[in-house]
Tab-separated table of C-alpha atoms and ligand atoms in Angstrom:
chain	number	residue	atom	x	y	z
A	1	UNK	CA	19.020	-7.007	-13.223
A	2	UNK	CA	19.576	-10.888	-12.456
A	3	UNK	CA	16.604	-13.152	-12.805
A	4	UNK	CA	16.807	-16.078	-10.378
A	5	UNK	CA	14.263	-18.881	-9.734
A	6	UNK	CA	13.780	-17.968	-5.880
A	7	UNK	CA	15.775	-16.509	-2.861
A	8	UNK	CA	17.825	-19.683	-2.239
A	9	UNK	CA	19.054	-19.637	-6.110
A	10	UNK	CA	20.332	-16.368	-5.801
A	11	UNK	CA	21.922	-16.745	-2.174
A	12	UNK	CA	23.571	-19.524	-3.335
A	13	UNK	CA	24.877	-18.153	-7.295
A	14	UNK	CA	25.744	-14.382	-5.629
A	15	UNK	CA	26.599	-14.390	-1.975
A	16	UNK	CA	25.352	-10.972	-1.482
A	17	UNK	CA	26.542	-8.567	1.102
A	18	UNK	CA	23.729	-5.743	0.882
A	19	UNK	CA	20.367	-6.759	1.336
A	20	UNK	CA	18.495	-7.979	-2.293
A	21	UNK	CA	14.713	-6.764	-2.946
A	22	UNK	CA	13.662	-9.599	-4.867
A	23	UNK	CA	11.326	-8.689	-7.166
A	24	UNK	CA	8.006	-10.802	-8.386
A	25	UNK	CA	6.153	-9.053	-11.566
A	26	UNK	CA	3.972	-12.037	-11.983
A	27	UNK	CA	2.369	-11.472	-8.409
A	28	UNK	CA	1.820	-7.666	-9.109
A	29	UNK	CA	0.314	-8.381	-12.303
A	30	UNK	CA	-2.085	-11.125	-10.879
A	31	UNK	CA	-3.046	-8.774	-7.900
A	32	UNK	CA	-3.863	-5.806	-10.689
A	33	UNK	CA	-5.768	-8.390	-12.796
A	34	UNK	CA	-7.575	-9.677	-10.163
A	35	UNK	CA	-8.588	-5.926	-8.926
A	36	UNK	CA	-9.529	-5.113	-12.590
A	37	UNK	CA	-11.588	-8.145	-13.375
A	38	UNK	CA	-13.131	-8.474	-9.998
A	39	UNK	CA	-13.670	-4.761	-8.230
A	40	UNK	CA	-16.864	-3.902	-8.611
A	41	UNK	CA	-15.514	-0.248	-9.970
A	42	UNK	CA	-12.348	1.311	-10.854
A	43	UNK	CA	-9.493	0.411	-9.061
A	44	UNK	CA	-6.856	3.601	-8.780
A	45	UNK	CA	-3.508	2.552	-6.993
A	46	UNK	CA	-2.300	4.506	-4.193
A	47	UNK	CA	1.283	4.822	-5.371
A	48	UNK	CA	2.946	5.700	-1.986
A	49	UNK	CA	2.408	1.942	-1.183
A	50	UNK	CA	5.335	1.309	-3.849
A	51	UNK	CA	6.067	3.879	-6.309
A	52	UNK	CA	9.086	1.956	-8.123
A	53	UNK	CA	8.529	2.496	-12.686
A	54	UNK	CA	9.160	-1.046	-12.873
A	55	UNK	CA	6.035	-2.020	-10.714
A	56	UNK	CA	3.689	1.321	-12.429
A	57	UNK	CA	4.457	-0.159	-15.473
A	58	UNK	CA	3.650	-3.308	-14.720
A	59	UNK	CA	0.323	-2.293	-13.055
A	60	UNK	CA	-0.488	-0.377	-16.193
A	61	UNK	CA	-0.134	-3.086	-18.647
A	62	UNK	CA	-2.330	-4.919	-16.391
A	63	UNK	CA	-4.766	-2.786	-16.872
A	64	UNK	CA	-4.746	0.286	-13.909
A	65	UNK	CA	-5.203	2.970	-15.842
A	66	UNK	CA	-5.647	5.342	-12.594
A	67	UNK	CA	-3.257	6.887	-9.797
A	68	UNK	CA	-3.620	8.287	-6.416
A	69	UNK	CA	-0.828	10.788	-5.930
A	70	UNK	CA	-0.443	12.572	-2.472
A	71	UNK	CA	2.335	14.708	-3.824
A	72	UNK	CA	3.660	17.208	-6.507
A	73	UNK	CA	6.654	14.325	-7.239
A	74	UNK	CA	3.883	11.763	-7.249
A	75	UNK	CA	2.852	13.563	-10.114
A	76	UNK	CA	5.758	14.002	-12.203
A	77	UNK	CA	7.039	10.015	-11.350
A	78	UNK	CA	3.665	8.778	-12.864
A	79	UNK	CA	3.807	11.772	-15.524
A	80	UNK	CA	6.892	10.677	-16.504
A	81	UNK	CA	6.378	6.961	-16.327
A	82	UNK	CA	3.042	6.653	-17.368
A	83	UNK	CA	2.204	9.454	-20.097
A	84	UNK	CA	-1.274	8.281	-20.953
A	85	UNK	CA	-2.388	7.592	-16.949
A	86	UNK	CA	-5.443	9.847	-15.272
A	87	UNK	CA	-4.324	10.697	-12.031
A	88	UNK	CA	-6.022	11.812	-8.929
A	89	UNK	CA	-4.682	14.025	-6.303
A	90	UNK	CA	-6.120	12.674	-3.034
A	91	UNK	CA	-4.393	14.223	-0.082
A	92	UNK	CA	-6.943	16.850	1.279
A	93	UNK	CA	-3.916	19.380	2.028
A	94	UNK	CA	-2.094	20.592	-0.457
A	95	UNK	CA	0.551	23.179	-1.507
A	96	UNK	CA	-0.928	25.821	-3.774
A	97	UNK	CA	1.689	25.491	-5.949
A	98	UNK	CA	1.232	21.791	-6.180
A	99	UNK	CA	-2.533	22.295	-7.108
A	100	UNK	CA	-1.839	24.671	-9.744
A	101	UNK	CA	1.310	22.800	-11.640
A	102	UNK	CA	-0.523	19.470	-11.234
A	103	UNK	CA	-3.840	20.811	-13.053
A	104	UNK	CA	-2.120	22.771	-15.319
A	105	UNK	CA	1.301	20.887	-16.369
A	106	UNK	CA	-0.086	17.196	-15.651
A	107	UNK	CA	-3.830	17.571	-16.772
A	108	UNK	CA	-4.670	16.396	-13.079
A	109	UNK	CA	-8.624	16.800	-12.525
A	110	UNK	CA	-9.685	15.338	-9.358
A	111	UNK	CA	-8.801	16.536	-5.919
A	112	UNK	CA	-9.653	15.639	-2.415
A	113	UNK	CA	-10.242	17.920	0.663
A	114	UNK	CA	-11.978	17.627	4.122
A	115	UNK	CA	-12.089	21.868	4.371
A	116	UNK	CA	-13.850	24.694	2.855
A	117	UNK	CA	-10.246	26.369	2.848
A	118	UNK	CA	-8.917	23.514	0.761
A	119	UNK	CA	-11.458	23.934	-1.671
A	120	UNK	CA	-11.222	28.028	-1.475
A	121	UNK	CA	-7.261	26.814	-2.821
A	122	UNK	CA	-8.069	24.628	-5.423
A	123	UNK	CA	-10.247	27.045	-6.807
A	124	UNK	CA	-7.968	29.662	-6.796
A	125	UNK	CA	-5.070	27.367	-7.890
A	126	UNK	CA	-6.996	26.294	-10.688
A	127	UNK	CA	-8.617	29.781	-12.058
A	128	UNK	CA	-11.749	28.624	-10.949
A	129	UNK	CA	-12.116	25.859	-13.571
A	130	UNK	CA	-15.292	24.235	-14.577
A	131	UNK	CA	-13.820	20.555	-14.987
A	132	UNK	CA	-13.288	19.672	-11.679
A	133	UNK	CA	-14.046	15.824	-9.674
A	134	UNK	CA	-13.820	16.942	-6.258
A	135	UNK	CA	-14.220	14.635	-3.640
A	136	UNK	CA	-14.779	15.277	-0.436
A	137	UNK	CA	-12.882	13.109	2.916
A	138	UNK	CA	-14.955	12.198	5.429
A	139	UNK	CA	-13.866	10.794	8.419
A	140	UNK	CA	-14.588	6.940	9.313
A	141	UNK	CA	-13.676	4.841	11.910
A	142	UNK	CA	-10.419	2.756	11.398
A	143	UNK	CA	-11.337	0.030	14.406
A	144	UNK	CA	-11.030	-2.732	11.868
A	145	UNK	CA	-8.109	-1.674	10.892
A	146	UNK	CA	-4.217	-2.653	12.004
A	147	UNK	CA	-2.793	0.869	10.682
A	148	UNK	CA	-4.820	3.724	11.583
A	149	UNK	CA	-5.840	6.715	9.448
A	150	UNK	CA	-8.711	8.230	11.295
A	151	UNK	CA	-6.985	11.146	12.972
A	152	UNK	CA	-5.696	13.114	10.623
A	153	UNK	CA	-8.146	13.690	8.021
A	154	UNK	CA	-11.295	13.687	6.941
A	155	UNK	CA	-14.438	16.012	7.653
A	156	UNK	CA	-16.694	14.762	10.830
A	157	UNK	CA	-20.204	13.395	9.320
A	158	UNK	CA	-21.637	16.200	11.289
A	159	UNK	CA	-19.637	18.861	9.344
A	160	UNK	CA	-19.581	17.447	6.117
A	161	UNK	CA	-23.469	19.171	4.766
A	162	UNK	CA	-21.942	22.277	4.323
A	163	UNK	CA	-18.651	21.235	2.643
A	164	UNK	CA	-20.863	18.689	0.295
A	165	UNK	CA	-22.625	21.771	-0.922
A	166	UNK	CA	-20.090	24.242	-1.668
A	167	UNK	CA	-18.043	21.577	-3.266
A	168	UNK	CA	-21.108	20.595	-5.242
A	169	UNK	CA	-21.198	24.621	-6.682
A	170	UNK	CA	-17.371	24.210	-7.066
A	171	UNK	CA	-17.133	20.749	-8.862
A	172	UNK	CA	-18.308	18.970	-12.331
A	173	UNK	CA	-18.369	15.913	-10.506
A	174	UNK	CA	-18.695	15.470	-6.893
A	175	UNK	CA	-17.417	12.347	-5.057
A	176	UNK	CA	-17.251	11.148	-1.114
A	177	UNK	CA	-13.847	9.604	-0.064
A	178	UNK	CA	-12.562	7.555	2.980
A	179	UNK	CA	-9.988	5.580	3.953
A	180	UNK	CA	-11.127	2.826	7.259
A	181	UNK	CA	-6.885	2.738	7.582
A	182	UNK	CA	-4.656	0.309	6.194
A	183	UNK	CA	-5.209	-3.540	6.497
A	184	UNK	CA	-8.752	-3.494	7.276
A	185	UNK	CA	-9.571	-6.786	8.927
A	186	UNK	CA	-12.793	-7.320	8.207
A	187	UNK	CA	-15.697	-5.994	5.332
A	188	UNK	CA	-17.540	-5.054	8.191
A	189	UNK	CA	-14.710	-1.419	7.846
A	190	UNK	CA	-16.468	-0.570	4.774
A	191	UNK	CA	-20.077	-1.473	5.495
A	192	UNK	CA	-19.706	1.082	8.199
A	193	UNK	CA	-18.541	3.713	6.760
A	194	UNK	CA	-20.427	3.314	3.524
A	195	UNK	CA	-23.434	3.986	6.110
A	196	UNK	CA	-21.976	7.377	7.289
A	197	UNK	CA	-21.534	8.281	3.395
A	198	UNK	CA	-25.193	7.431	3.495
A	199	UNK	CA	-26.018	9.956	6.332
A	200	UNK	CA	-23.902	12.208	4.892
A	201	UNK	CA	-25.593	12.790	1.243
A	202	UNK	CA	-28.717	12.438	2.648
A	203	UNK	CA	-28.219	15.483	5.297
A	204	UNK	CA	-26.666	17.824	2.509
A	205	UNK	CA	-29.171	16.253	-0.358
A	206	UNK	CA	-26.351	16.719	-2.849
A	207	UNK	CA	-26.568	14.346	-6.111
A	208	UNK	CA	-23.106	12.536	-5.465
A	209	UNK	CA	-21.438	11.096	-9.094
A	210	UNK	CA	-18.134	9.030	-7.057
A	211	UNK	CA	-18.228	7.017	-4.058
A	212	UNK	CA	-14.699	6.608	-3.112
A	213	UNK	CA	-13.772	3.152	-0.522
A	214	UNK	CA	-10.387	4.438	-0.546
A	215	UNK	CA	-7.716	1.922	0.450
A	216	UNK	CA	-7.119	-0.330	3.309
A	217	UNK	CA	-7.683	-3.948	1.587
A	218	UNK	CA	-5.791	-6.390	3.361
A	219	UNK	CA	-2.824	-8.808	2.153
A	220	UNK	CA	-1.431	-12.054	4.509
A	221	UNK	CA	1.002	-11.887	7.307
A	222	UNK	CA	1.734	-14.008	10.437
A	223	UNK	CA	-1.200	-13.859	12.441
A	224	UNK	CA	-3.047	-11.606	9.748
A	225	UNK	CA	-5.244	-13.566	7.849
A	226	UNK	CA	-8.521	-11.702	6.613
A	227	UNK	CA	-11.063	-13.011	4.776
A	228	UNK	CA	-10.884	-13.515	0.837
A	229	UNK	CA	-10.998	-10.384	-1.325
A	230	UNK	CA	-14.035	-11.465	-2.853
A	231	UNK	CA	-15.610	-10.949	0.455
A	232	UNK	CA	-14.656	-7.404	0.825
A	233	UNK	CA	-15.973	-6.498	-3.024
A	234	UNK	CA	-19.475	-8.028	-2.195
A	235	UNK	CA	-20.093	-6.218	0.828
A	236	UNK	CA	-19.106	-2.982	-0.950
A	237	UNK	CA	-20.722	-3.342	-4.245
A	238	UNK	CA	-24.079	-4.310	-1.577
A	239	UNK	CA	-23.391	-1.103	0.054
A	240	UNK	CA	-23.161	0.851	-3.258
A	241	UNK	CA	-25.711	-0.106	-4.662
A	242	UNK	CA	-27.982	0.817	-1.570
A	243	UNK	CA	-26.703	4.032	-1.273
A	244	UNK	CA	-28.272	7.181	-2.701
A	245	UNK	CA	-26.765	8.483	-5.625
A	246	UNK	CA	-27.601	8.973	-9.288
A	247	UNK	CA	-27.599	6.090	-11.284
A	248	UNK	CA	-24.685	6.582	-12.995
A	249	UNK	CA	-22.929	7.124	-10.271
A	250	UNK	CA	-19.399	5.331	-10.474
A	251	UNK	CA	-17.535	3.491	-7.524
A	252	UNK	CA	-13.935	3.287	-7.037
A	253	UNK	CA	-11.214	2.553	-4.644
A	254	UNK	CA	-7.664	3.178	-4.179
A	255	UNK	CA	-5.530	-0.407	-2.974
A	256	UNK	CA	-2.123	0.095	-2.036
A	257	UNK	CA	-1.415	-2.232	-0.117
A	258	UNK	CA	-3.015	-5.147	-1.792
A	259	UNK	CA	-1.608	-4.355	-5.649
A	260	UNK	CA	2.227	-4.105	-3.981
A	261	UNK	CA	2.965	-6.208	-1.198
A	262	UNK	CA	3.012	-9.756	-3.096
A	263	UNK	CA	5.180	-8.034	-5.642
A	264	UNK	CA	8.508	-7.893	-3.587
A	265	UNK	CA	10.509	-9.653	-0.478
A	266	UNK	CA	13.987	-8.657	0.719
A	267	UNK	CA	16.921	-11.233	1.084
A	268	UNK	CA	19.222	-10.365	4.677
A	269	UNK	CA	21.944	-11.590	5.961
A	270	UNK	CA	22.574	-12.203	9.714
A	271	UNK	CA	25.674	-10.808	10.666
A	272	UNK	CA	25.693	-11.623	14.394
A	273	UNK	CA	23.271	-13.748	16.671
A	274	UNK	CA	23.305	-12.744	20.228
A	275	UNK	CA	20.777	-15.189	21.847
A	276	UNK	CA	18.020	-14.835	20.274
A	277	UNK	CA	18.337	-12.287	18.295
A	278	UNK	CA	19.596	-11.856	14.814
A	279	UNK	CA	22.095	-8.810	13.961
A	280	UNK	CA	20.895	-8.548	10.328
A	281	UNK	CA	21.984	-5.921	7.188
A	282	UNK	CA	18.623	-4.656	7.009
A	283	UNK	CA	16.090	-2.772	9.516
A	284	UNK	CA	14.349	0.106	10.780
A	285	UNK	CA	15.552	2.712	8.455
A	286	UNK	CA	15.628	0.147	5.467
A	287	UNK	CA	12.899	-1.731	4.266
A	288	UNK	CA	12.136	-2.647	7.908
A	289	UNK	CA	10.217	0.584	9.156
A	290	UNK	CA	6.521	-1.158	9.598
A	291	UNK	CA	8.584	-4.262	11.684
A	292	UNK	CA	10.316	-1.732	14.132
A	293	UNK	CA	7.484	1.233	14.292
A	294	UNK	CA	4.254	-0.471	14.471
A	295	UNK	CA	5.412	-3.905	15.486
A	296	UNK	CA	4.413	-5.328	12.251
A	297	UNK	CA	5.512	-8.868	11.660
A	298	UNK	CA	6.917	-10.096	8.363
A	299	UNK	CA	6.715	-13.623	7.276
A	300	UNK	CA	10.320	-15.003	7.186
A	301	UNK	CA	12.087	-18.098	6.352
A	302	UNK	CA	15.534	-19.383	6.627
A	303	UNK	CA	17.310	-19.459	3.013
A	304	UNK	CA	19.587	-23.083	3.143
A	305	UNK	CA	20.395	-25.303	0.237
A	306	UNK	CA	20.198	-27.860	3.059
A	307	UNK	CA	16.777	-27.255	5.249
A	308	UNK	CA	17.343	-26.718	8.785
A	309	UNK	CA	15.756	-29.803	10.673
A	310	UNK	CA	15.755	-27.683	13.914
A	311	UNK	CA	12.637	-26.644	15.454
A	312	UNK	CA	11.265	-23.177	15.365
A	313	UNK	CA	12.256	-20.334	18.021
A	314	UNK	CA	10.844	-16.802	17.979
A	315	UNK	CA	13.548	-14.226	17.717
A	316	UNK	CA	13.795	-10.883	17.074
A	317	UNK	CA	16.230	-8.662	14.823
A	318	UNK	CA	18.639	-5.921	14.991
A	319	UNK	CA	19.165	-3.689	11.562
A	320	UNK	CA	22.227	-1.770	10.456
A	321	UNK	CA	22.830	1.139	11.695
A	322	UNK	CA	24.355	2.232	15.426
A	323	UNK	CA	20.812	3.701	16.622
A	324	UNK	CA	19.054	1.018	19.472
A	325	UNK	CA	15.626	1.877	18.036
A	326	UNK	CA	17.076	0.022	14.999
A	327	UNK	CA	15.028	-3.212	16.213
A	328	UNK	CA	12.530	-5.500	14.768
A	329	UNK	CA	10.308	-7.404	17.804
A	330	UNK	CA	8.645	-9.962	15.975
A	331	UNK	CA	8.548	-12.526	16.932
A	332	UNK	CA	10.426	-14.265	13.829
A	333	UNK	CA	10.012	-17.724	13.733
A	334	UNK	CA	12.823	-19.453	12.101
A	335	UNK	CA	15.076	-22.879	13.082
A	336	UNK	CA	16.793	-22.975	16.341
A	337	UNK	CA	20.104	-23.212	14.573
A	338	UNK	CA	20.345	-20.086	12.587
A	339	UNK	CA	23.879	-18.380	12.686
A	340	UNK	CA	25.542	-15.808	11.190
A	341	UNK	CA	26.096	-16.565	7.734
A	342	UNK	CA	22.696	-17.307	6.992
A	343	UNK	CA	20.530	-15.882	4.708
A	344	UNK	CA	16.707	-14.866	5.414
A	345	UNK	CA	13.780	-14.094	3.217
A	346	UNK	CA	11.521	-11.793	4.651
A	347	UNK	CA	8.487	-11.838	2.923
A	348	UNK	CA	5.418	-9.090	1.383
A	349	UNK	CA	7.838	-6.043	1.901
A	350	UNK	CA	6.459	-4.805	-2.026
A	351	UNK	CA	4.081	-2.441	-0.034
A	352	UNK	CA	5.632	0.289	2.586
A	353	UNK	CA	8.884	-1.563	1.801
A	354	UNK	CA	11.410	-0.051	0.002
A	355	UNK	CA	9.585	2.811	-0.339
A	356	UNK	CA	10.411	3.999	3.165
A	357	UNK	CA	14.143	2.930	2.938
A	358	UNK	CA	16.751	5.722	3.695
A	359	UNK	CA	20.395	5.946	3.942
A	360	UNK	CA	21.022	6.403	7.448
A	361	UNK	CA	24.314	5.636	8.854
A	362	UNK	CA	25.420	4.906	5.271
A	363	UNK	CA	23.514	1.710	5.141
A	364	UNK	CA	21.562	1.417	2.049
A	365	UNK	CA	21.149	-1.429	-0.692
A	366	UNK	CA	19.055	-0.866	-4.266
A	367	UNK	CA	20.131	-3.800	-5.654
A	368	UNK	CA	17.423	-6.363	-6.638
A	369	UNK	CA	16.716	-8.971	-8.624
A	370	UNK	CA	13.746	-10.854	-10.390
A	371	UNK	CA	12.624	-13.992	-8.929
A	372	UNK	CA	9.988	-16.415	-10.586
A	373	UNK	CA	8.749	-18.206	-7.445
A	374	UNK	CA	5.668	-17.661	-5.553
A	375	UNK	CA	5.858	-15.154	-2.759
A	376	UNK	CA	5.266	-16.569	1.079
A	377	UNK	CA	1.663	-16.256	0.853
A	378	UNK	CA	-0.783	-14.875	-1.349
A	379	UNK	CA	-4.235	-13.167	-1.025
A	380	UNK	CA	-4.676	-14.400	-4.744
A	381	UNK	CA	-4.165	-18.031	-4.463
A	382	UNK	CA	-6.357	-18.719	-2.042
A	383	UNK	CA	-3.438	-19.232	0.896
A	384	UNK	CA	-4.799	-19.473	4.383
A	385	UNK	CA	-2.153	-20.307	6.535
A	386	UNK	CA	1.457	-19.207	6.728
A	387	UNK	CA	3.589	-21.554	4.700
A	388	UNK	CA	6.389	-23.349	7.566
A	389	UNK	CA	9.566	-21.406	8.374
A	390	UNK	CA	11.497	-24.276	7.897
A	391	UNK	CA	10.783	-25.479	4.638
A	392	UNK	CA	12.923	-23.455	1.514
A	393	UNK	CA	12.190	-24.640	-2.213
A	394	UNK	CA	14.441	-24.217	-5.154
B	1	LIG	C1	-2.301	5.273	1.872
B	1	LIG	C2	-3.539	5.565	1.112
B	1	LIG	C3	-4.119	4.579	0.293
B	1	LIG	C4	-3.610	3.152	0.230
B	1	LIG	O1	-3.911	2.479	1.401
B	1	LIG	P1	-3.634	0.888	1.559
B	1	LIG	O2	-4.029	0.616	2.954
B	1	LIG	O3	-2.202	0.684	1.283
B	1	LIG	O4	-4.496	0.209	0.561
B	1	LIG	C5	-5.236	4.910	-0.435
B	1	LIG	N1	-5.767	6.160	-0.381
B	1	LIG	C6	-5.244	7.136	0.382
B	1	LIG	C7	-5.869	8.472	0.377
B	1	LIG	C8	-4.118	6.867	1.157
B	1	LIG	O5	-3.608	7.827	1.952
């Protein structure tokens, strides 16, 4: 692996062709520090945000000492990676099979579900055991959030009594679970739902021993700028600490988002301009999905040893491959004068990044390299505005 000072060092030393993750372990290990020393709880990363060893190490020695795995190969990666790691299996549908090798093979104790039937299968995939967490989804409202994840799972407040119970006969430990979806704008997310946990364990009078906040804490992007972490732990710990429970009752949560997304940015070339848009080597079936699918917009900046003077324009990108839905809207803003040639930084791609790249139309790149340089913005420094297109460091 090369270790560069910043984008523009290793544009300038290497040239590349294929698109470069470049890789920041300092910002991954301040986001993990700063979840560990400041949470409130226990902080368990959702590894589908960014499951690369590198970065699970990195997070471990940081001091996450807890998983959420949605999947059988979730378990054997941090297995594998991470011997000495608890893990938690928190997608409330599961394959039998999965259950049973993950509790059995991988020492895996707690599981969600948002069914009776799910339950009825971890029981049966686990012989019934005695040493069970099992926590139970409920649905909450994702209206603060830019990614939803209220749809698909979770048990309405209205259903949840009877599910509370049996999973209280079933379980060692019982916990409630959410997720308010992914980038939650405001603290308000989890101050709501906290209140339909509320409701909930009060209408099935179970003792509860794990609130779960799930994931959905926020990191910066172009027109995306929530409030400080900080704000987001008091409101919760508040909420907590209202809620009925026993009094050893323990609190966690499950970032994704927030422990990956400073950690890595991807170098592109533009290969074409056409107006104003940008024919670039990566997109939509890269490390681009989140730009093309949900119109997410990426922080960018041109990568010149001499800065553009050129005012910004908004443009939009093209990836790769053949396929029209291989675009990125934007808007990008970068200096009028971009060409092909050029090299562009696009910025926080560590979470949902190259985790959803493929190798359609045999367009793929896993090179990267580690730079030492700060990424565009962080949620950890205490960054409020985007830092200026146009202005590239060394
Ligand atoms: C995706 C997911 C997370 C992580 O969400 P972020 O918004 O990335 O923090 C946490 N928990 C569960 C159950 C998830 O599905």
């Amino acid at each position: 692996m090369h270790k560069h000072n910043s984008a523009l060092g290793l544009a300038t030393a290497l040239r590349p062709v294929l698109p470069v993750t470049l890789l920041r372990p300092h910002a991954a290990t301040r986001a993990a520090r700063f979840f560990v020393e400041k949470f409130p709880g226990r902080s368990i990363y959702a590894v589908k945000a960014n499951p690369s060893p590198d970065l699970l190490r990195l997070l471990w020695d940081s001091g996450i000492t807890h998983y959420d795995v949605a999947s059988i190969a979730e378990v054997r990666l941090v297995s594998r990676t991470l011997p000495d790691a608890v893990m938690c299996f928190m997608h409330p549908v599961k394959a039998e099979e999965a259950i049973h090798s993950a509790y059995f093979q991988h020492g895996v104790r707690t599981f969600s579900l948002d069914t009776i039937e799910e339950l009825e299968k971890i029981q049966r995939a686990t012989n019934d055991a005695e040493d069970l967490t099992l926590c139970v989804r409920l649905r909450v409202s994702s209206d603060h959030s830019k990614l939803s994840l209220a749809s698909k799972f979770g048990v309405d407040a209205r259903d949840a009594a009877p599910l509370l119970m049996a999973a209280r006969q079933a379980a060692d430990a019982l916990g409630i679970c959410f997720h308010v979806g992914s980038q939650a704008m405001s603290p308000a997310a989890y101050i709501q739902a906290m209140a339909r946990v509320r409701a909930a364990i009060v209408e099935a009078g179970v003792t509860v021993d794990v609130v779960d906040v799930g994931g959905g804490f926020p990191s910066i992007y172009p027109g995306m700028e929530p409030p400080p972490l900080e704000a987001y732990f008091g409101a919760i710990h508040d909420a907590f600490e209202s809620l009925p429970v026993s009094y050893s009752a323990e609190l966690w949560c499950e970032p994704g988002r927030a422990l990956s997304a400073e950690y890595a940015s991807v170098l592109v070339r533009v290969e074409k301009r056409r107006g104003d848009e940008l024919y670039i080597n990566d997109g939509a079936y890269g490390a681009l999905f989140d730009a093309a699918h949900v119109g997410w917009r990426f922080p960018v900046e041109l990568v010149r040893e001499t800065a553009s003077e050129a005012r910004d324009v908004a443009f939009s990108f093209y990836g790769p491959t053949c396929d029209d839905l291989d675009h990125m809207a934007g808007p990008f803003l970068l200096p009028a004068d971009v060409a092909a040639g050029d090299y562009i930084e696009i910025g926080m791609l560590g979470a949902y990044g190259s985790a959803m790249r493929t190798g359609f139309n045999g367009f793929h790149s896993d090179e990267t390299a580690v730079v030492d340089d700060e990424p565009m913005a962080s949620t950890y420094l205490g960054d409020e505005v985007e830092t200026p297109s146009n202005v590239v460091t060394l």
